Amino acid sequence: MGYKVAIIGAGFVGASAAYAMSINNLVSELVLIDVNKEKAYGEALDISHGLSFAGHMKVYSGEYSDVKDCDVIVVTAGAARKPGETRLDLAKKNASIMKSIVTEMMKHYNRGTIVSVSNPVDVLAYMTQKWSGLPAHKVIGSGTVLDSARFRTHISQALNVDIANVHGYIIGEHGDSQLPLWSATHIAGTQFDEYVQANGLNIDKETLFTEVKAAGATIIKNKGATYYGIALSINRIVESILKDFNTIMPVGTVLDGQYGIKDVLVNVPTVVGGNGAEKVLELKITDKELELLKHSAEQVRAVINEVKD
Ligand code: 6V0
């Protein structure tokens, strides 16, 4: 028996994530579910035509009943922001879409971890956990995994070193109040500032972070949507769960007192494995970073309070 994964929402992000999983031959059964059945069918058919190069697996479009027996259910459905629409308008619209999806999904759910991606991801992952009634570790927001991947890319380019030697996290909200965890950013085991100093480099950390934070908007301005980076982020999160890797990633789960934060979802380095979010790590961060993290959590809470029933 192999792994079974469902992706709800076969748009840019859902289809790209499915494509990434097929290339990596990650699962034996991959089902795409979308309110737009033709879109889900077309994407599944297109992806399945690459399987002679990627390896055998089942890729098909299905119904909510196909959620049964899934090891992971990825939710990428939702509306994109329209011109003139505020972030809050979008949050309210996507929260109502998400409530109907969670209701349908839970009629058939019997096991597995839910990975929530639709934006605003921190708010929607929190609501998904509440609406589903599942334990906190079973509902994960993709959170700042993408932002951290962007952070590592920009650092690797600025320092001209292999990205595999760069470790660092963006934590907090997947949004404006996020923060770089410079204290835990390392190059080949050496703290970032020490590495920069030892190599006589001149790096403007503020500018680097500003570019990372603006990266999503920059991509949207240039090509209309972002999907390749998030697709590989999703692939990695799902792989860590399926293969019980215990990978440390800044995903979101509803916190219960860690960093002094309770009953809100915010992204911090977390061990991701077979049971979902296995353990939220409480790293030794600076007082300033802690203050910014708490502020970020309050930003998420404020939107949750606006959209929850
Ligand atoms: P898209 O291409 O418009 O796809 C959305 C899909 O959702 C469409 O195919 C819709 O038919 C489908 N859909 C809408 N309502 C429902 C429903 N009730 N049930 C099932 N399917 C439905 O959007 P795209 O794929 O570009 O983005 C999807 C979501 O991901 C958006 O909310 C984005 O903001 C979010 N992203 C999140 C990222 C992250 O880092 N968390 C990164 C990029 C995008």
GROMACS .gro file of C-alpha atoms and ligand atoms in nm:
model
  353
    1MET     CA    1   0.000   0.000   0.000
    2GLY     CA    2   0.136   0.342  -0.095
    3TYR     CA    3   0.037   0.688   0.011
    4LYS     CA    4  -0.287   0.863  -0.081
    5VAL     CA    5  -0.309   1.242  -0.100
    6ALA     CA    6  -0.599   1.470  -0.192
    7ILE     CA    7  -0.562   1.827  -0.313
    8ILE     CA    8  -0.873   2.041  -0.277
    9GLY     CA    9  -0.849   2.331  -0.524
   10ALA     CA   10  -0.696   2.254  -0.864
   11GLY     CA   11  -0.598   2.610  -0.953
   12PHE     CA   12  -0.245   2.739  -1.014
   13VAL     CA   13  -0.122   2.629  -0.670
   14GLY     CA   14  -0.306   2.298  -0.641
   15ALA     CA   15  -0.216   2.185  -0.993
   16SER     CA   16   0.149   2.288  -0.954
   17ALA     CA   17   0.170   2.101  -0.622
   18ALA     CA   18   0.018   1.794  -0.790
   19TYR     CA   19   0.273   1.824  -1.071
   20ALA     CA   20   0.559   1.851  -0.818
   21MET     CA   21   0.434   1.541  -0.635
   22SER     CA   22   0.406   1.349  -0.963
   23ILE     CA   23   0.760   1.443  -1.070
   24ASN     CA   24   0.887   1.329  -0.731
   25ASN     CA   25   0.672   1.016  -0.753
   26LEU     CA   26   0.575   1.092  -0.396
   27VAL     CA   27   0.244   0.910  -0.371
   28SER     CA   28   0.066   0.614  -0.524
   29GLU     CA   29  -0.272   0.789  -0.540
   30LEU     CA   30  -0.334   1.159  -0.598
   31VAL     CA   31  -0.685   1.298  -0.626
   32LEU     CA   32  -0.775   1.652  -0.732
   33ILE     CA   33  -1.104   1.795  -0.606
   34ASP     CA   34  -1.243   2.128  -0.726
   35VAL     CA   35  -1.581   2.296  -0.750
   36ASN     CA   36  -1.479   2.343  -1.114
   37LYS     CA   37  -1.488   1.975  -1.208
   38GLU     CA   38  -1.367   2.031  -1.565
   39LYS     CA   39  -1.055   2.208  -1.437
   40ALA     CA   40  -0.973   1.925  -1.192
   41TYR     CA   41  -1.034   1.665  -1.465
   42GLY     CA   42  -0.815   1.849  -1.718
   43GLU     CA   43  -0.529   1.899  -1.473
   44ALA     CA   44  -0.534   1.535  -1.360
   45LEU     CA   45  -0.540   1.413  -1.720
   46ASP     CA   46  -0.253   1.645  -1.821
   47ILE     CA   47  -0.038   1.539  -1.522
   48SER     CA   48  -0.115   1.171  -1.581
   49HIS     CA   49   0.031   1.202  -1.932
   50GLY     CA   50   0.375   1.257  -1.780
   51LEU     CA   51   0.367   0.940  -1.575
   52SER     CA   52   0.558   0.728  -1.826
   53PHE     CA   53   0.853   0.957  -1.745
   54ALA     CA   54   0.787   1.001  -1.371
   55GLY     CA   55   0.680   0.651  -1.271
   56HIS     CA   56   0.351   0.478  -1.206
   57MET     CA   57   0.088   0.633  -0.981
   58LYS     CA   58  -0.285   0.706  -0.998
   59VAL     CA   59  -0.376   1.069  -1.070
   60TYR     CA   60  -0.747   1.149  -1.105
   61SER     CA   61  -1.016   1.406  -1.030
   62GLY     CA   62  -1.269   1.310  -0.770
   63GLU     CA   63  -1.529   1.398  -0.509
   64TYR     CA   64  -1.515   1.478  -0.140
   65SER     CA   65  -1.580   1.110  -0.068
   66ASP     CA   66  -1.226   1.047  -0.204
   67VAL     CA   67  -1.087   1.221   0.107
   68LYS     CA   68  -1.144   0.890   0.287
   69ASP     CA   69  -0.818   0.705   0.365
   70CYS     CA   70  -0.598   0.999   0.262
   71ASP     CA   71  -0.269   1.034   0.449
   72VAL     CA   72  -0.261   1.407   0.372
   73ILE     CA   73  -0.527   1.648   0.247
   74VAL     CA   74  -0.392   1.974   0.102
   75VAL     CA   75  -0.635   2.266   0.076
   76THR     CA   76  -0.551   2.527  -0.188
   77ALA     CA   77  -0.901   2.635  -0.286
   78GLY     CA   78  -1.007   2.993  -0.271
   79ALA     CA   79  -1.059   3.318  -0.445
   80ALA     CA   80  -0.777   3.558  -0.532
   81ARG     CA   81  -0.794   3.924  -0.431
   82LYS     CA   82  -0.985   4.139  -0.683
   83PRO     CA   83  -0.889   4.499  -0.760
   84GLY     CA   84  -1.039   4.728  -0.495
   85GLU     CA   85  -1.096   4.441  -0.252
   86THR     CA   86  -0.929   4.471   0.088
   87ARG     CA   87  -0.737   4.190   0.258
   88LEU     CA   88  -1.020   4.167   0.510
   89ASP     CA   89  -1.285   4.136   0.234
   90LEU     CA   90  -1.083   3.849   0.089
   91ALA     CA   91  -1.038   3.689   0.432
   92LYS     CA   92  -1.415   3.692   0.486
   93LYS     CA   93  -1.487   3.552   0.140
   94ASN     CA   94  -1.229   3.274   0.168
   95ALA     CA   95  -1.335   3.192   0.524
   96SER     CA   96  -1.686   3.124   0.402
   97ILE     CA   97  -1.551   2.908   0.114
   98MET     CA   98  -1.327   2.725   0.364
   99LYS     CA   99  -1.615   2.656   0.603
  100SER     CA  100  -1.810   2.480   0.329
  101ILE     CA  101  -1.500   2.282   0.225
  102VAL     CA  102  -1.423   2.172   0.583
  103THR     CA  103  -1.787   2.071   0.633
  104GLU     CA  104  -1.785   1.853   0.319
  105MET     CA  105  -1.439   1.715   0.391
  106MET     CA  106  -1.521   1.612   0.748
  107LYS     CA  107  -1.818   1.403   0.629
  108HIS     CA  108  -1.563   1.162   0.478
  109TYR     CA  109  -1.244   1.225   0.676
  110ASN     CA  110  -1.117   0.925   0.870
  111ARG     CA  111  -0.746   0.995   0.920
  112GLY     CA  112  -0.459   1.201   0.787
  113THR     CA  113  -0.311   1.546   0.827
  114ILE     CA  114  -0.465   1.857   0.675
  115VAL     CA  115  -0.225   2.105   0.517
  116SER     CA  116  -0.390   2.441   0.469
  117VAL     CA  117  -0.247   2.677   0.204
  118SER     CA  118  -0.526   2.915   0.093
  119ASN     CA  119  -0.482   3.275   0.204
  120PRO     CA  120  -0.488   3.430   0.450
  121VAL     CA  121  -0.330   3.098   0.544
  122ASP     CA  122  -0.277   3.161   0.916
  123VAL     CA  123  -0.638   3.267   0.967
  124LEU     CA  124  -0.784   2.989   0.750
  125ALA     CA  125  -0.568   2.716   0.904
  126TYR     CA  126  -0.679   2.832   1.251
  127MET     CA  127  -1.046   2.825   1.146
  128THR     CA  128  -0.998   2.484   0.978
  129GLN     CA  129  -0.866   2.341   1.303
  130LYS     CA  130  -1.163   2.482   1.496
  131TRP     CA  131  -1.428   2.380   1.239
  132SER     CA  132  -1.285   2.031   1.189
  133GLY     CA  133  -1.252   1.963   1.561
  134LEU     CA  134  -0.924   1.781   1.489
  135PRO     CA  135  -0.634   1.802   1.735
  136ALA     CA  136  -0.400   2.099   1.674
  137HIS     CA  137  -0.113   1.883   1.545
  138LYS     CA  138  -0.333   1.741   1.266
  139VAL     CA  139  -0.398   2.079   1.099
  140ILE     CA  140  -0.093   2.255   0.961
  141GLY     CA  141  -0.072   2.587   0.780
  142SER     CA  142   0.200   2.608   0.512
  143GLY     CA  143   0.279   2.936   0.683
  144THR     CA  144   0.622   3.086   0.634
  145VAL     CA  145   0.779   2.778   0.473
  146LEU     CA  146   0.764   2.963   0.140
  147ASP     CA  147   0.895   3.288   0.292
  148SER     CA  148   1.182   3.096   0.453
  149ALA     CA  149   1.263   2.930   0.120
  150ARG     CA  150   1.275   3.276  -0.038
  151PHE     CA  151   1.494   3.397   0.250
  152ARG     CA  152   1.741   3.113   0.190
  153THR     CA  153   1.745   3.183  -0.185
  154HIS     CA  154   1.820   3.553  -0.137
  155ILE     CA  155   2.091   3.483   0.124
  156SER     CA  156   2.250   3.218  -0.099
  157GLN     CA  157   2.260   3.467  -0.389
  158ALA     CA  158   2.387   3.758  -0.175
  159LEU     CA  159   2.667   3.546  -0.023
  160ASN     CA  160   2.731   3.337  -0.336
  161VAL     CA  161   2.715   3.007  -0.147
  162ASP     CA  162   2.527   2.682  -0.207
  163ILE     CA  163   2.171   2.713  -0.074
  164ALA     CA  164   2.219   2.375   0.098
  165ASN     CA  165   2.463   2.551   0.333
  166VAL     CA  166   2.214   2.825   0.422
  167HIS     CA  167   1.974   2.778   0.713
  168GLY     CA  168   1.733   3.041   0.829
  169TYR     CA  169   1.370   3.105   0.911
  170ILE     CA  170   1.108   3.368   0.859
  171ILE     CA  171   0.859   3.334   1.142
  172GLY     CA  172   0.531   3.494   1.250
  173GLU     CA  173   0.250   3.575   1.009
  174HIS     CA  174   0.260   3.476   0.640
  175GLY     CA  175   0.210   3.846   0.574
  176ASP     CA  176   0.330   4.195   0.657
  177SER     CA  177   0.420   4.141   1.024
  178GLN     CA  178   0.654   3.844   0.961
  179LEU     CA  179   1.011   3.863   1.089
  180PRO     CA  180   1.347   3.711   1.002
  181LEU     CA  181   1.501   3.499   1.275
  182TRP     CA  182   1.853   3.631   1.224
  183SER     CA  183   1.966   3.480   1.555
  184ALA     CA  184   1.902   3.131   1.409
  185THR     CA  185   2.037   3.203   1.059
  186HIS     CA  186   2.352   3.005   0.985
  187ILE     CA  187   2.591   2.946   0.697
  188ALA     CA  188   2.755   2.604   0.725
  189GLY     CA  189   2.700   2.616   1.102
  190THR     CA  190   2.839   2.967   1.147
  191GLN     CA  191   2.605   3.241   1.269
  192PHE     CA  192   2.512   3.477   0.981
  193ASP     CA  193   2.681   3.793   1.118
  194GLU     CA  194   3.000   3.605   1.204
  195TYR     CA  195   3.013   3.450   0.856
  196VAL     CA  196   2.963   3.788   0.688
  197GLN     CA  197   3.229   3.950   0.908
  198ALA     CA  198   3.481   3.667   0.867
  199ASN     CA  199   3.449   3.688   0.489
  200GLY     CA  200   3.468   4.067   0.471
  201LEU     CA  201   3.124   4.092   0.309
  202ASN     CA  202   2.895   4.389   0.316
  203ILE     CA  203   2.531   4.278   0.341
  204ASP     CA  204   2.238   4.511   0.406
  205LYS     CA  205   2.017   4.279   0.613
  206GLU     CA  206   1.723   4.519   0.615
  207THR     CA  207   1.717   4.543   0.234
  208LEU     CA  208   1.755   4.167   0.197
  209PHE     CA  209   1.458   4.102   0.426
  210THR     CA  210   1.248   4.373   0.259
  211GLU     CA  211   1.302   4.200  -0.079
  212VAL     CA  212   1.202   3.865   0.070
  213LYS     CA  213   0.889   4.010   0.227
  214ALA     CA  214   0.791   4.180  -0.099
  215ALA     CA  215   0.874   3.874  -0.313
  216GLY     CA  216   0.515   3.749  -0.340
  217ALA     CA  217   0.389   4.092  -0.450
  218THR     CA  218   0.683   4.127  -0.691
  219ILE     CA  219   0.598   3.795  -0.858
  220ILE     CA  220   0.227   3.878  -0.877
  221LYS     CA  221   0.309   4.218  -1.033
  222ASN     CA  222   0.524   4.051  -1.298
  223LYS     CA  223   0.335   3.730  -1.382
  224GLY     CA  224  -0.001   3.749  -1.208
  225ALA     CA  225   0.027   3.467  -0.951
  226THR     CA  226   0.281   3.268  -0.751
  227TYR     CA  227   0.278   2.891  -0.768
  228TYR     CA  228   0.612   2.717  -0.830
  229GLY     CA  229   0.774   2.812  -0.498
  230ILE     CA  230   0.464   2.725  -0.296
  231ALA     CA  231   0.420   2.401  -0.494
  232LEU     CA  232   0.763   2.275  -0.389
  233SER     CA  233   0.703   2.397  -0.033
  234ILE     CA  234   0.383   2.190  -0.025
  235ASN     CA  235   0.564   1.892  -0.176
  236ARG     CA  236   0.825   1.910   0.104
  237ILE     CA  237   0.569   1.944   0.384
  238VAL     CA  238   0.371   1.647   0.247
  239GLU     CA  239   0.687   1.439   0.202
  240SER     CA  240   0.795   1.504   0.562
  241ILE     CA  241   0.456   1.383   0.685
  242LEU     CA  242   0.432   1.076   0.459
  243LYS     CA  243   0.788   0.960   0.521
  244ASP     CA  244   0.799   1.067   0.888
  245PHE     CA  245   1.112   1.275   0.825
  246ASN     CA  246   1.075   1.500   1.133
  247THR     CA  247   1.186   1.796   0.922
  248ILE     CA  248   1.202   2.129   1.105
  249MET     CA  249   0.994   2.383   0.914
  250PRO     CA  250   0.816   2.706   1.010
  251VAL     CA  251   0.462   2.577   0.965
  252GLY     CA  252   0.161   2.704   1.156
  253THR     CA  253  -0.032   2.523   1.425
  254VAL     CA  254  -0.261   2.662   1.692
  255LEU     CA  255  -0.020   2.741   1.976
  256ASP     CA  256  -0.084   2.651   2.335
  257GLY     CA  257   0.146   2.872   2.537
  258GLN     CA  258   0.469   2.833   2.339
  259TYR     CA  259   0.655   3.167   2.333
  260GLY     CA  260   0.379   3.291   2.565
  261ILE     CA  261   0.127   3.270   2.275
  262LYS     CA  262  -0.203   3.088   2.315
  263ASP     CA  263  -0.509   3.007   2.102
  264VAL     CA  264  -0.386   3.168   1.784
  265LEU     CA  265  -0.201   3.021   1.488
  266VAL     CA  266   0.141   3.157   1.408
  267ASN     CA  267   0.442   3.010   1.229
  268VAL     CA  268   0.750   2.900   1.423
  269PRO     CA  269   1.003   2.621   1.362
  270THR     CA  270   0.815   2.295   1.412
  271VAL     CA  271   0.908   1.928   1.376
  272VAL     CA  272   0.690   1.790   1.093
  273GLY     CA  273   0.653   1.411   1.076
  274GLY     CA  274   0.413   1.121   1.055
  275ASN     CA  275   0.165   1.264   1.305
  276GLY     CA  276   0.165   1.611   1.150
  277ALA     CA  277   0.312   1.882   1.369
  278GLU     CA  278   0.506   1.656   1.606
  279LYS     CA  279   0.654   1.932   1.822
  280VAL     CA  280   0.663   2.310   1.822
  281LEU     CA  281   1.020   2.409   1.900
  282GLU     CA  282   1.080   2.683   2.152
  283LEU     CA  283   1.410   2.821   2.030
  284LYS     CA  284   1.616   3.066   2.231
  285ILE     CA  285   1.536   3.384   2.040
  286THR     CA  286   1.627   3.742   2.129
  287ASP     CA  287   1.391   3.964   2.333
  288LYS     CA  288   1.334   4.181   2.027
  289GLU     CA  289   1.245   3.879   1.811
  290LEU     CA  290   1.006   3.757   2.081
  291GLU     CA  291   0.839   4.096   2.097
  292LEU     CA  292   0.796   4.102   1.716
  293LEU     CA  293   0.665   3.743   1.715
  294LYS     CA  294   0.403   3.827   1.978
  295HIS     CA  295   0.304   4.137   1.783
  296SER     CA  296   0.269   3.927   1.466
  297ALA     CA  297   0.051   3.674   1.650
  298GLU     CA  298  -0.178   3.958   1.758
  299GLN     CA  299  -0.210   4.072   1.394
  300VAL     CA  300  -0.332   3.723   1.301
  301ARG     CA  301  -0.566   3.714   1.602
  302ALA     CA  302  -0.721   4.047   1.501
  303VAL     CA  303  -0.819   3.907   1.158
  304ILE     CA  304  -0.945   3.582   1.315
  305ASN     CA  305  -1.172   3.788   1.542
  306GLU     CA  306  -1.309   3.971   1.237
  307VAL     CA  307  -1.391   3.659   1.035
  308LYS     CA  308  -1.497   3.400   1.292
  309ASP     CA  309  -1.867   3.333   1.344
  3106V0     P1  310  -0.671   2.985  -0.840
  3106V0     O1  311  -0.586   2.951  -0.958
  3106V0     O2  312  -0.781   3.084  -0.854
  3106V0     O3  313  -0.732   2.846  -0.787
  3106V0     C1  314  -0.825   2.837  -0.686
  3106V0     C2  315  -0.911   2.715  -0.716
  3106V0     O4  316  -1.000   2.697  -0.605
  3106V0     C3  317  -0.995   2.726  -0.843
  3106V0     O5  318  -0.969   2.617  -0.929
  3106V0     C4  319  -1.137   2.724  -0.790
  3106V0     O6  320  -1.229   2.661  -0.879
  3106V0     C5  321  -1.121   2.646  -0.661
  3106V0     N1  322  -1.232   2.665  -0.565
  3106V0     C6  323  -1.296   2.778  -0.531
  3106V0     N2  324  -1.393   2.753  -0.443
  3106V0     C7  325  -1.391   2.619  -0.420
  3106V0     C8  326  -1.466   2.530  -0.338
  3106V0     N3  327  -1.567   2.577  -0.263
  3106V0     N4  328  -1.436   2.400  -0.339
  3106V0     C9  329  -1.334   2.352  -0.417
  3106V0     N5  330  -1.260   2.432  -0.496
  3106V0    C10  331  -1.289   2.561  -0.498
  3106V0     O7  332  -0.582   3.035  -0.718
  3106V0     P2  333  -0.432   2.991  -0.685
  3106V0     O8  334  -0.418   2.845  -0.706
  3106V0     O9  335  -0.339   3.084  -0.749
  3106V0    O10  336  -0.427   3.021  -0.527
  3106V0    C11  337  -0.500   2.939  -0.436
  3106V0    C12  338  -0.484   2.993  -0.295
  3106V0    O11  339  -0.350   2.975  -0.252
  3106V0    C13  340  -0.513   3.143  -0.282
  3106V0    O12  341  -0.586   3.166  -0.163
  3106V0    C14  342  -0.376   3.204  -0.274
  3106V0    O13  343  -0.375   3.328  -0.207
  3106V0    C15  344  -0.304   3.096  -0.194
  3106V0     N6  345  -0.159   3.100  -0.196
  3106V0    C16  346  -0.098   3.073  -0.080
  3106V0    C17  347   0.040   3.076  -0.068
  3106V0    C18  348   0.105   3.049   0.064
  3106V0    O14  349   0.228   3.063   0.080
  3106V0     N7  350   0.028   3.010   0.164
  3106V0    C19  351   0.119   3.104  -0.183
  3106V0    C20  352   0.058   3.126  -0.302
  3106V0    C21  353  -0.088   3.128  -0.317
   0.00000   0.00000   0.00000
